[in-house]
Coordinates of C-alpha atoms in Angstrom, one line a residue:
M1 CA -26.7 62.9 -22.9
K2 CA -30.2 62.2 -21.8
V3 CA -31.6 58.8 -23.1
L4 CA -35.3 57.9 -22.9
Y5 CA -35.5 54.2 -22.9
V6 CA -38.7 52.4 -23.6
G7 CA -38.7 48.8 -22.5
N8 CA -37.5 46.4 -19.7
D9 CA -34.0 45.2 -20.4
L10 CA -32.3 45.6 -17.2
E11 CA -28.9 44.9 -18.5
L12 CA -29.1 47.8 -21.1
I13 CA -30.5 50.1 -18.5
N14 CA -27.6 49.5 -16.1
Q15 CA -25.1 49.9 -19.0
L16 CA -26.5 53.3 -19.9
K17 CA -26.5 54.4 -16.2
E18 CA -22.8 53.4 -16.0
E19 CA -21.8 55.8 -18.8
K20 CA -20.4 59.1 -17.7
K21 CA -22.5 62.3 -18.3
T22 CA -25.5 60.1 -19.3
A23 CA -29.0 60.3 -17.7
V24 CA -31.6 57.6 -18.4
I25 CA -35.4 57.9 -18.3
V26 CA -37.1 54.5 -18.4
K27 CA -40.7 54.0 -19.5
R28 CA -42.5 50.7 -20.0
N29 CA -44.8 51.8 -22.8
G30 CA -45.1 54.3 -25.6
L31 CA -47.8 56.4 -24.0
E32 CA -45.7 57.3 -20.9
A33 CA -42.8 58.0 -23.3
I34 CA -44.8 60.5 -25.4
K35 CA -45.8 62.4 -22.3
I36 CA -42.1 62.8 -21.4
L37 CA -41.3 63.9 -25.0
K38 CA -44.2 66.4 -24.9
S39 CA -42.9 67.9 -21.6
S40 CA -40.0 70.3 -21.3
T41 CA -37.6 67.5 -20.6
K42 CA -34.8 67.6 -23.3
I43 CA -34.2 64.1 -24.7
D44 CA -31.1 63.5 -26.9
V45 CA -31.9 59.8 -28.0
V46 CA -34.9 57.4 -27.9
V47 CA -34.2 53.8 -27.4
S48 CA -37.2 51.4 -27.8
D49 CA -37.8 47.6 -27.5
Y50 CA -39.8 46.3 -30.4
E51 CA -42.0 44.4 -27.9
L52 CA -43.9 46.9 -25.9
T53 CA -47.0 46.5 -23.8
G54 CA -50.1 47.2 -25.8
N55 CA -48.3 47.8 -29.2
N56 CA -44.8 47.5 -30.6
G57 CA -41.8 49.8 -31.2
L58 CA -42.7 50.6 -34.8
F59 CA -46.2 51.7 -33.8
F60 CA -44.6 53.9 -31.1
Y61 CA -42.3 55.5 -33.6
N62 CA -45.1 56.2 -36.1
K63 CA -47.0 57.7 -33.4
L64 CA -43.9 60.0 -32.7
K65 CA -44.1 61.1 -36.3
E66 CA -47.8 61.9 -36.1
E67 CA -47.0 64.0 -33.1
N68 CA -44.0 65.6 -34.8
L69 CA -41.7 64.2 -32.3
A70 CA -39.5 62.1 -34.6
K71 CA -36.6 64.6 -34.9
I72 CA -34.8 63.0 -32.0
P73 CA -32.7 60.0 -33.1
F74 CA -34.5 56.7 -32.6
I75 CA -33.0 53.3 -32.1
L76 CA -35.1 50.1 -32.4
L77 CA -34.2 47.0 -30.5
V78 CA -35.4 43.4 -31.3
K79 CA -34.7 40.1 -29.4
E80 CA -34.1 38.2 -32.6
Y81 CA -33.5 39.1 -36.2
N82 CA -36.7 39.5 -38.3
Q83 CA -36.3 40.4 -42.0
T84 CA -39.8 42.0 -42.1
V85 CA -39.4 44.2 -39.1
F86 CA -35.9 45.2 -40.3
K87 CA -37.3 46.3 -43.6
K88 CA -40.2 48.2 -42.1
A89 CA -37.9 49.9 -39.5
F90 CA -35.8 51.5 -42.0
Q91 CA -38.8 52.3 -44.4
A92 CA -40.3 54.2 -41.5
G93 CA -37.2 56.1 -40.9
V94 CA -35.5 54.9 -37.6
N95 CA -31.9 55.8 -37.2
D96 CA -30.6 52.5 -36.3
F97 CA -31.8 48.9 -35.6
F98 CA -30.0 46.3 -33.2
V99 CA -30.6 42.6 -32.5
L100 CA -30.1 42.1 -28.7
T101 CA -28.8 38.5 -29.0
T102 CA -26.0 39.5 -31.3
T103 CA -25.1 43.0 -30.1
S104 CA -23.3 44.0 -26.9
K105 CA -25.1 46.6 -24.8
K106 CA -21.8 48.6 -25.0
Q107 CA -22.2 49.0 -28.8
I108 CA -25.8 50.3 -28.2
T109 CA -24.7 52.9 -25.8
E110 CA -21.7 53.9 -28.0
R111 CA -24.3 54.4 -30.9
C112 CA -26.4 56.6 -28.7
Q113 CA -23.5 58.8 -27.9
V114 CA -22.8 59.2 -31.7
L115 CA -26.3 59.9 -32.7
A116 CA -26.7 62.4 -29.8
K117 CA -23.6 64.3 -30.9
Q118 CA -24.5 64.2 -34.5
N119 CA -28.0 65.4 -33.9
S120 CA -26.8 68.4 -31.7
E121 CA -24.3 69.4 -34.5
T122 CA -27.0 69.5 -37.1
K123 CA -29.1 72.1 -35.2
V124 CA -28.8 75.7 -36.5
E125 CA -30.3 79.0 -35.6
N126 CA -34.0 79.5 -34.9
G127 CA -34.2 75.8 -34.1
K128 CA -34.2 74.5 -37.7
I129 CA -32.7 71.3 -38.6
N130 CA -30.2 71.1 -41.4
A131 CA -30.7 67.6 -42.8
K132 CA -27.5 67.5 -44.8
V133 CA -24.5 66.1 -42.7
S134 CA -21.1 66.7 -44.0
Y135 CA -18.5 63.9 -44.1
K136 CA -15.0 65.0 -44.6
I137 CA -11.7 63.1 -44.7
P138 CA -9.2 65.1 -42.6
L139 CA -5.9 66.2 -44.2
S140 CA -3.9 64.6 -41.4
K141 CA -5.3 61.2 -42.2
R142 CA -4.3 61.5 -45.8
I143 CA -0.7 62.6 -45.0
F144 CA -0.4 59.7 -42.6
D145 CA -1.7 57.2 -45.2
V146 CA 0.8 58.2 -47.8
V147 CA 3.9 58.3 -45.5
V148 CA 3.2 55.0 -43.8
A149 CA 2.0 53.0 -47.0
S150 CA 5.2 54.2 -48.9
S151 CA 7.4 53.3 -46.0
I152 CA 5.9 49.7 -45.8
L153 CA 6.1 49.2 -49.5
I154 CA 9.9 50.0 -49.4
V155 CA 10.7 47.9 -46.4
L156 CA 8.7 44.8 -47.5
S157 CA 9.6 45.0 -51.2
P158 CA 12.1 42.1 -51.0
F159 CA 9.5 39.9 -49.2
L160 CA 6.9 40.8 -51.6
L161 CA 9.0 39.8 -54.6
V162 CA 9.5 36.2 -52.9
T163 CA 5.8 35.8 -52.5
I164 CA 5.2 36.8 -56.0
L165 CA 7.7 34.2 -57.1
A166 CA 6.0 31.6 -55.0
I167 CA 2.5 32.3 -56.4
R168 CA 3.8 32.1 -60.0
L169 CA 5.5 28.8 -59.4
E170 CA 2.4 27.0 -57.8
S171 CA -0.1 28.1 -60.5
K172 CA -0.4 29.7 -63.9
G173 CA -1.8 33.1 -64.5
K174 CA -1.1 36.6 -63.3
V175 CA 0.4 37.0 -59.8
Y176 CA -1.9 39.9 -59.0
Y177 CA -5.7 40.3 -59.3
T178 CA -7.5 43.6 -60.2
A179 CA -11.2 44.1 -59.8
K180 CA -13.5 47.0 -59.6
R181 CA -14.4 48.0 -56.0
V182 CA -16.8 50.6 -54.5
G183 CA -15.8 53.0 -51.7
R184 CA -16.3 56.7 -51.7
K185 CA -15.7 56.1 -55.5
T186 CA -15.3 53.2 -57.9
F187 CA -11.6 52.2 -58.4
D188 CA -9.3 49.4 -59.5
F189 CA -8.4 47.3 -56.5
Y190 CA -5.2 45.4 -56.4
K191 CA -4.5 42.1 -54.6
L192 CA -2.0 39.1 -54.9
R193 CA -3.8 36.3 -56.5
S194 CA -4.7 33.7 -54.0
M195 CA -7.2 31.7 -56.2
K196 CA -7.1 29.3 -59.1
E197 CA -7.8 30.9 -62.6
G198 CA -11.5 31.0 -63.6
S199 CA -12.6 31.2 -59.8
D200 CA -15.1 33.9 -60.7
K201 CA -17.2 31.5 -62.7
L202 CA -17.9 29.4 -59.5
L203 CA -18.9 32.4 -57.3
K204 CA -22.7 32.1 -57.9
E205 CA -22.8 28.4 -57.1
L206 CA -20.6 28.8 -54.0
A207 CA -22.5 31.9 -52.8
A208 CA -25.7 29.8 -52.7
K209 CA -24.0 27.1 -50.6
K210 CA -21.3 28.7 -48.5
N211 CA -22.1 32.3 -48.0
Q212 CA -21.0 33.3 -44.6
Y213 CA -23.9 36.0 -44.4
S214 CA -26.5 33.4 -45.4
N215 CA -28.1 31.0 -43.0
T216 CA -27.6 28.0 -45.2
L217 CA -30.2 25.3 -44.5
T218 CA -29.0 21.8 -43.6
E219 CA -32.4 20.1 -43.7
N220 CA -35.4 20.3 -46.0
E221 CA -33.5 22.4 -48.5
D222 CA -36.0 21.5 -51.1
L223 CA -38.9 22.7 -48.9
K224 CA -40.8 25.6 -50.4
E225 CA -41.6 28.6 -48.3
D226 CA -45.3 28.6 -48.7
Q227 CA -45.5 24.8 -48.2
P228 CA -47.3 23.3 -44.9
C229 CA -44.9 22.1 -42.2
P230 CA -43.9 18.5 -43.1
E231 CA -43.4 17.6 -39.3
C232 CA -47.0 18.8 -38.5
A233 CA -48.3 16.8 -41.4
K234 CA -47.2 13.6 -39.7
L235 CA -49.3 14.3 -36.7
P236 CA -53.0 13.9 -36.2
E237 CA -55.2 17.0 -37.2
G238 CA -55.1 19.7 -34.6
Y239 CA -51.7 18.7 -33.2
Y240 CA -48.4 20.6 -33.9
C241 CA -44.8 19.7 -33.9
S242 CA -43.8 22.8 -31.9
P243 CA -45.4 25.9 -30.2
L244 CA -47.6 28.1 -32.4
K245 CA -46.8 31.6 -33.5
Y246 CA -49.0 34.1 -35.4
A247 CA -47.1 35.6 -38.3
E248 CA -48.9 38.1 -40.6
N249 CA -52.4 36.9 -39.8
E250 CA -51.4 33.2 -40.2
K251 CA -51.0 30.4 -37.5
V252 CA -47.8 28.7 -37.9
C253 CA -45.7 26.4 -35.8
D254 CA -42.4 27.5 -34.4
Y255 CA -40.4 25.1 -36.7
M256 CA -42.0 26.5 -39.9
Y257 CA -41.7 30.1 -38.6
N258 CA -38.0 29.7 -38.1
Y259 CA -37.6 27.9 -41.4
R260 CA -39.3 30.8 -43.3
K261 CA -37.1 33.2 -41.4
E262 CA -34.0 31.4 -42.5
V263 CA -35.1 31.4 -46.1
A264 CA -35.8 35.2 -46.1
Q265 CA -32.4 35.9 -44.7
N266 CA -30.7 33.6 -47.2
K267 CA -32.3 35.3 -50.1
K268 CA -31.8 38.9 -48.8
S269 CA -28.1 38.8 -47.8
S270 CA -26.4 41.9 -49.3
F271 CA -22.7 40.6 -48.5
I272 CA -21.0 37.6 -50.0
K273 CA -18.1 35.8 -48.1
I274 CA -17.4 32.2 -48.9
V275 CA -16.6 30.0 -46.0
D276 CA -13.5 27.6 -46.5
D277 CA -13.4 28.6 -50.2
P278 CA -12.2 25.6 -52.4
R279 CA -11.0 28.0 -55.1
I280 CA -8.1 29.1 -52.9
T281 CA -4.5 27.7 -53.7
K282 CA -2.0 26.4 -51.0
I283 CA 0.0 29.6 -51.3
G284 CA -3.2 31.6 -51.3
K285 CA -4.4 30.1 -48.1
V286 CA -1.2 31.3 -46.3
I287 CA -1.3 34.7 -47.8
R288 CA -4.9 35.2 -47.0
N289 CA -4.6 34.0 -43.4
T290 CA -1.8 36.5 -42.8
S291 CA -3.3 39.2 -45.2
I292 CA -0.1 39.3 -47.2
D293 CA -2.3 39.3 -50.3
E294 CA -3.5 42.7 -49.4
L295 CA -0.1 44.3 -49.5
P296 CA -0.7 45.7 -53.1
Q297 CA -3.5 47.7 -51.7
L298 CA -0.9 50.0 -50.2
I299 CA -0.6 51.1 -53.9
N300 CA -4.4 52.0 -53.7
V301 CA -3.7 53.9 -50.5
I302 CA -0.9 56.0 -52.1
K303 CA -3.0 56.8 -55.1
G304 CA -5.9 58.0 -52.9
D305 CA -8.3 55.3 -53.7
M306 CA -8.3 53.9 -50.1
S307 CA -7.0 54.6 -46.7
L308 CA -5.1 52.4 -44.2
V309 CA -8.1 52.4 -41.9
G310 CA -11.8 52.5 -43.3
N311 CA -14.6 50.4 -44.3
R312 CA -13.9 47.5 -46.8
P313 CA -14.5 48.5 -50.4
L314 CA -17.2 46.2 -51.8
P315 CA -17.6 44.5 -55.2
V316 CA -19.9 46.3 -57.6
Y317 CA -22.6 43.5 -57.3
E318 CA -22.7 43.9 -53.4
A319 CA -22.6 47.6 -53.5
E320 CA -25.7 47.6 -55.8
C321 CA -27.6 45.8 -53.1
L322 CA -27.1 48.7 -50.5
T323 CA -29.5 51.2 -51.7
K324 CA -31.2 52.4 -48.6
D325 CA -29.6 55.4 -46.7
Q326 CA -28.9 53.3 -43.6
L327 CA -27.2 50.7 -45.7
S328 CA -25.3 52.9 -48.1
K329 CA -24.1 55.2 -45.3
R330 CA -20.9 53.1 -45.1
F331 CA -19.6 54.5 -48.3
L332 CA -19.3 58.0 -46.7
A333 CA -16.3 56.8 -44.9
P334 CA -13.1 56.1 -46.9
A335 CA -12.4 52.6 -48.1
G336 CA -9.7 50.9 -46.0
I337 CA -7.4 48.0 -45.8
T338 CA -8.5 47.3 -42.3
G339 CA -11.3 48.6 -40.1
I340 CA -13.5 48.1 -37.1
W341 CA -15.3 44.8 -38.0
Q342 CA -12.1 43.1 -39.2
V343 CA -10.5 44.0 -35.9
E344 CA -13.4 43.0 -33.7
L345 CA -14.4 39.6 -35.4
R346 CA -11.8 38.5 -37.9
G347 CA -9.4 37.4 -35.4
K348 CA -12.1 35.1 -33.9
G349 CA -12.6 33.2 -37.1
G350 CA -14.7 35.5 -39.3
N351 CA -18.2 34.7 -37.8
M352 CA -20.4 37.9 -38.4
S353 CA -23.9 38.5 -39.1
E354 CA -24.8 41.0 -41.8
E355 CA -26.6 43.4 -39.4
E356 CA -23.5 43.4 -37.3
R357 CA -21.2 44.4 -40.1
I358 CA -23.5 47.1 -41.3
A359 CA -23.7 48.5 -37.7
L360 CA -19.8 48.6 -37.5
D361 CA -19.4 50.1 -40.9
N362 CA -22.0 52.9 -40.1
K363 CA -20.3 53.4 -36.8
Y364 CA -17.0 54.2 -38.4
A365 CA -18.7 56.6 -41.0
D366 CA -20.0 58.5 -38.1
Y367 CA -16.4 59.5 -37.1
F368 CA -16.2 61.7 -40.3
T369 CA -19.1 64.0 -39.3
G370 CA -18.3 67.3 -37.5
N371 CA -15.3 67.0 -35.2
N372 CA -15.7 63.2 -34.4
Y373 CA -12.7 62.0 -36.3
S374 CA -9.9 60.7 -33.9
F375 CA -6.4 60.0 -35.2
W376 CA -5.6 57.9 -32.2
F377 CA -8.7 55.8 -32.9
D378 CA -7.2 54.9 -36.3
I379 CA -3.8 54.1 -34.6
K380 CA -5.7 51.7 -32.2
I381 CA -7.4 50.0 -35.1
L382 CA -4.0 49.5 -36.9
L383 CA -2.3 48.2 -33.7
S384 CA -5.2 45.8 -33.1
T385 CA -5.1 44.5 -36.7
I386 CA -1.7 42.8 -36.1
P387 CA -3.0 39.9 -33.9
A388 CA -6.2 39.7 -36.1
L389 CA -3.9 38.9 -39.1
F390 CA -3.0 35.5 -37.8
Q391 CA -6.5 33.9 -38.0
K392 CA -7.3 30.2 -38.6
S393 CA -10.2 30.8 -40.9
T394 CA -9.9 31.2 -44.7
V395 CA -12.9 33.4 -45.0

């Protein structure tokens, strides 16, 4: 794999160079990079910083499209999350977007490898590109799912009955919970009930205050987005409370800039996950922390709605928010009881940004293109799930 990196992140350059069978060409600006792409040098993936000398990464990518050089997979890197740049990047058609402060360099290099392999497999005779990528679920995965799910249900059935009795004794209502979920298709999703009755009515209010994927503001919650900075207003004219930034032809202090960024992220969050949810019962807290509440999903696996390993199925209201190709790509992988993002971060307390979750979901979807699927990778995720079950957070 040959990577053209446009930028100056030495840590990323070193990480790319450490990868086996990977060559790296480093350029500091878009003009030098275009010269390389126009030469006879074969490039598999282009990785670019957003902040470049003389222009930015999006300007560079649009220039590649003008020069008919945008068929090569393109990854854009930003130092901090910016909702406007994120939106413009995917509207322009970049293949992926990473925030350097929240993403490991290893994850970026792995994404390069997947995109390079995927791009090479879409090439057909006469140098034409077949834009349609096939996502297939291997038969071996389906057989494994049915055998393992059935065996677990039989072995744990006595324990499951005791748990059902405990739920019924603590609170009134059904012991199980059924809801519509979206994976590769829409289906009825089964869980043991871990919340009080009528909990759905409180969701909207809690999502506004305790959504893990929102940056809930702790100060100046009533401050309007287009309002002048209240801290600067306390100072003499011409003085500012923090360093100045220039955002969309407007001069704004750093305090107000970050506030607006938080507001934008809060409004645009696609996922909802309530932190320390007050709707959860005492028994519910135990079965959620140990994922016992998810045992009925083995029935979904046997029915073919889900797989043991996959991307988490989403509620309909969340799935409707994921309309762009790069966001909806996650649904090309099977819905699963556990997956990459649960294993990597759930055991650490459930702290995860929305863009991290999107990247991990898309990463797993890429395993179902061409011959990328690895049975042993699924086994590794299943084995890693066991310690992740015993978490402290109730999210």
